[in-house]
Amino acid sequence: MHAIVRTYSGKGAKELFDVLEKRKTDVESLIRSVKGFVSYSLIRTADGGISVTVCSNKAGTDESLQKARDWIKENASNTGVGAPAVSEGSIVLQLK
């Protein structure tokens, strides 16, 4: 399995997470459509938020990254949020 973490902070990040929270149903449909989807979390932080996507392979997390970029461009570009800091890698241990 593979995970990708996107960290949004700075200008427009809080506003982005307001939009994401209001549009949870749309976000869920979008992310569930990713091939190899395993899990997804949105976490609000003091200065914005973090998204964590787990897929069965890197191709899935790459797809999720592109879909997230496209969705933000189409639905939340007015927030002025910049590109997120992205970290990704193979999962060593996952507990449920």
C-alpha atoms as an extended CHARMM CRD file, in Angstrom:
* protein
*
        96  EXT
         1         1  MET       CA              0.0000000000        0.0000000000        0.0000000000  PROA      1               0.0000000000
         2         2  HSD       CA              0.9900000000        3.5860000000       -0.6150000000  PROA      2               0.0000000000
         3         3  ALA       CA              0.0460000000        6.8420000000        1.1470000000  PROA      3               0.0000000000
         4         4  ILE       CA              0.1730000000       10.4970000000        0.2330000000  PROA      4               0.0000000000
         5         5  VAL       CA             -0.1060000000       13.3700000000        2.7010000000  PROA      5               0.0000000000
         6         6  ARG       CA             -0.9740000000       16.8670000000        1.4990000000  PROA      6               0.0000000000
         7         7  THR       CA             -0.4390000000       19.7140000000        3.9830000000  PROA      7               0.0000000000
         8         8  TYR       CA             -2.1780000000       23.0120000000        3.2690000000  PROA      8               0.0000000000
         9         9  SER       CA             -1.1050000000       26.0760000000        5.2540000000  PROA      9               0.0000000000
        10        10  GLY       CA             -0.7550000000       29.7910000000        4.8030000000  PROA      10              0.0000000000
        11        11  LYS       CA             -2.9540000000       32.0790000000        2.7490000000  PROA      11              0.0000000000
        12        12  GLY       CA             -6.3310000000       30.5590000000        1.9340000000  PROA      12              0.0000000000
        13        13  ALA       CA             -5.7440000000       27.2350000000        3.7040000000  PROA      13              0.0000000000
        14        14  LYS       CA             -8.3850000000       27.7650000000        6.4040000000  PROA      14              0.0000000000
        15        15  GLU       CA            -10.8420000000       28.8990000000        3.7490000000  PROA      15              0.0000000000
        16        16  LEU       CA            -10.0800000000       25.8050000000        1.6620000000  PROA      16              0.0000000000
        17        17  PHE       CA            -10.9440000000       23.5540000000        4.5830000000  PROA      17              0.0000000000
        18        18  ASP       CA            -14.1890000000       25.4760000000        5.0930000000  PROA      18              0.0000000000
        19        19  VAL       CA            -15.0790000000       24.6790000000        1.4660000000  PROA      19              0.0000000000
        20        20  LEU       CA            -14.0130000000       21.0380000000        1.8310000000  PROA      20              0.0000000000
        21        21  GLU       CA            -16.1270000000       20.6510000000        4.9490000000  PROA      21              0.0000000000
        22        22  LYS       CA            -19.1810000000       22.1770000000        3.2650000000  PROA      22              0.0000000000
        23        23  ARG       CA            -18.6860000000       19.9370000000        0.2060000000  PROA      23              0.0000000000
        24        24  LYS       CA            -17.8380000000       16.6770000000        2.0360000000  PROA      24              0.0000000000
        25        25  THR       CA            -20.2180000000       14.6350000000       -0.1050000000  PROA      25              0.0000000000
        26        26  ASP       CA            -18.5670000000       15.8230000000       -3.3290000000  PROA      26              0.0000000000
        27        27  VAL       CA            -15.0850000000       15.1940000000       -1.9270000000  PROA      27              0.0000000000
        28        28  GLU       CA            -16.0550000000       11.6940000000       -0.7980000000  PROA      28              0.0000000000
        29        29  SER       CA            -17.4300000000       10.7840000000       -4.2370000000  PROA      29              0.0000000000
        30        30  LEU       CA            -14.3070000000       12.1180000000       -5.9180000000  PROA      30              0.0000000000
        31        31  ILE       CA            -11.8340000000       10.2530000000       -3.7170000000  PROA      31              0.0000000000
        32        32  ARG       CA            -13.8040000000        6.9870000000       -3.6470000000  PROA      32              0.0000000000
        33        33  SER       CA            -13.5770000000        6.9480000000       -7.4630000000  PROA      33              0.0000000000
        34        34  VAL       CA             -9.7670000000        6.5870000000       -7.3080000000  PROA      34              0.0000000000
        35        35  LYS       CA             -8.5980000000        3.1400000000       -8.4300000000  PROA      35              0.0000000000
        36        36  GLY       CA             -7.2040000000        1.1860000000       -5.5010000000  PROA      36              0.0000000000
        37        37  PHE       CA             -8.7450000000        3.4990000000       -2.8830000000  PROA      37              0.0000000000
        38        38  VAL       CA             -8.2600000000        2.2210000000        0.6990000000  PROA      38              0.0000000000
        39        39  SER       CA             -8.8570000000        5.1910000000        3.0310000000  PROA      39              0.0000000000
        40        40  TYR       CA             -8.9820000000        8.9770000000        3.1990000000  PROA      40              0.0000000000
        41        41  SER       CA             -8.9290000000       11.5280000000        6.0120000000  PROA      41              0.0000000000
        42        42  LEU       CA             -9.2210000000       15.3080000000        6.1560000000  PROA      42              0.0000000000
        43        43  ILE       CA             -7.7330000000       16.8380000000        9.2750000000  PROA      43              0.0000000000
        44        44  ARG       CA             -8.2390000000       20.4920000000       10.2060000000  PROA      44              0.0000000000
        45        45  THR       CA             -5.2040000000       22.1620000000       11.8070000000  PROA      45              0.0000000000
        46        46  ALA       CA             -4.6990000000       25.5730000000       13.3930000000  PROA      46              0.0000000000
        47        47  ASP       CA             -3.4310000000       27.0480000000       10.1180000000  PROA      47              0.0000000000
        48        48  GLY       CA             -5.2300000000       24.9850000000        7.4830000000  PROA      48              0.0000000000
        49        49  GLY       CA             -5.3200000000       21.2390000000        7.2160000000  PROA      49              0.0000000000
        50        50  ILE       CA             -3.9780000000       17.9120000000        6.0540000000  PROA      50              0.0000000000
        51        51  SER       CA             -5.3540000000       15.2280000000        3.7840000000  PROA      51              0.0000000000
        52        52  VAL       CA             -4.1540000000       11.6290000000        3.9830000000  PROA      52              0.0000000000
        53        53  THR       CA             -4.9460000000        9.2200000000        1.1680000000  PROA      53              0.0000000000
        54        54  VAL       CA             -4.1060000000        5.5100000000        1.2440000000  PROA      54              0.0000000000
        55        55  CYS       CA             -4.3520000000        3.4270000000       -1.9120000000  PROA      55              0.0000000000
        56        56  SER       CA             -3.3040000000       -0.0600000000       -2.8970000000  PROA      56              0.0000000000
        57        57  ASN       CA             -0.4320000000        1.3480000000       -4.9910000000  PROA      57              0.0000000000
        58        58  LYS       CA              1.3700000000        4.5450000000       -6.0470000000  PROA      58              0.0000000000
        59        59  ALA       CA             -0.7310000000        4.8650000000       -9.1950000000  PROA      59              0.0000000000
        60        60  GLY       CA             -3.7740000000        5.3690000000       -6.9720000000  PROA      60              0.0000000000
        61        61  THR       CA             -2.1580000000        8.0680000000       -4.8510000000  PROA      61              0.0000000000
        62        62  ASP       CA             -0.9030000000        9.7960000000       -8.0070000000  PROA      62              0.0000000000
        63        63  GLU       CA             -4.4700000000        9.7630000000       -9.3360000000  PROA      63              0.0000000000
        64        64  SER       CA             -5.7830000000       11.1500000000       -6.0370000000  PROA      64              0.0000000000
        65        65  LEU       CA             -3.2510000000       13.9810000000       -6.1390000000  PROA      65              0.0000000000
        66        66  GLN       CA             -4.3270000000       14.9800000000       -9.6450000000  PROA      66              0.0000000000
        67        67  LYS       CA             -8.0350000000       14.7540000000       -8.7940000000  PROA      67              0.0000000000
        68        68  ALA       CA             -7.4890000000       16.8870000000       -5.6790000000  PROA      68              0.0000000000
        69        69  ARG       CA             -5.6310000000       19.5340000000       -7.7090000000  PROA      69              0.0000000000
        70        70  ASP       CA             -8.3590000000       19.6150000000      -10.3440000000  PROA      70              0.0000000000
        71        71  TRP       CA            -11.1620000000       19.7650000000       -7.7560000000  PROA      71              0.0000000000
        72        72  ILE       CA             -9.5340000000       22.6580000000       -5.8760000000  PROA      72              0.0000000000
        73        73  LYS       CA             -8.9250000000       24.5300000000       -9.1260000000  PROA      73              0.0000000000
        74        74  GLU       CA            -12.5770000000       24.1090000000      -10.1380000000  PROA      74              0.0000000000
        75        75  ASN       CA            -14.2580000000       24.5420000000       -6.7420000000  PROA      75              0.0000000000
        76        76  ALA       CA            -11.9940000000       26.4900000000       -4.4000000000  PROA      76              0.0000000000
        77        77  SER       CA             -9.6180000000       28.6020000000       -6.4660000000  PROA      77              0.0000000000
        78        78  ASN       CA            -11.2080000000       31.7140000000       -4.9300000000  PROA      78              0.0000000000
        79        79  THR       CA             -9.6010000000       30.8200000000       -1.5800000000  PROA      79              0.0000000000
        80        80  GLY       CA             -6.1750000000       31.7470000000       -2.9390000000  PROA      80              0.0000000000
        81        81  VAL       CA             -4.6040000000       28.6490000000       -1.3820000000  PROA      81              0.0000000000
        82        82  GLY       CA             -1.1810000000       27.6870000000       -2.6660000000  PROA      82              0.0000000000
        83        83  ALA       CA              0.0870000000       24.2490000000       -3.5690000000  PROA      83              0.0000000000
        84        84  PRO       CA              0.3280000000       21.8770000000       -0.6200000000  PROA      84              0.0000000000
        85        85  ALA       CA              3.4790000000       20.3570000000        0.8040000000  PROA      85              0.0000000000
        86        86  VAL       CA              3.3390000000       16.7310000000       -0.3490000000  PROA      86              0.0000000000
        87        87  SER       CA              4.8660000000       13.6900000000        1.3300000000  PROA      87              0.0000000000
        88        88  GLU       CA              4.3470000000       10.1390000000        0.1700000000  PROA      88              0.0000000000
        89        89  GLY       CA              5.6540000000        6.6420000000        0.6180000000  PROA      89              0.0000000000
        90        90  SER       CA              5.0160000000        2.9660000000        1.1630000000  PROA      90              0.0000000000
        91        91  ILE       CA              3.0250000000        1.9970000000        4.2140000000  PROA      91              0.0000000000
        92        92  VAL       CA              5.0020000000        0.0420000000        6.7960000000  PROA      92              0.0000000000
        93        93  LEU       CA              2.1480000000       -0.5050000000        9.2780000000  PROA      93              0.0000000000
        94        94  GLN       CA             -1.5380000000        0.3360000000        9.1430000000  PROA      94              0.0000000000
        95        95  LEU       CA             -3.9070000000       -0.2560000000       12.0440000000  PROA      95              0.0000000000
        96        96  LYS       CA             -7.6800000000       -0.0110000000       11.8880000000  PROA      96              0.0000000000
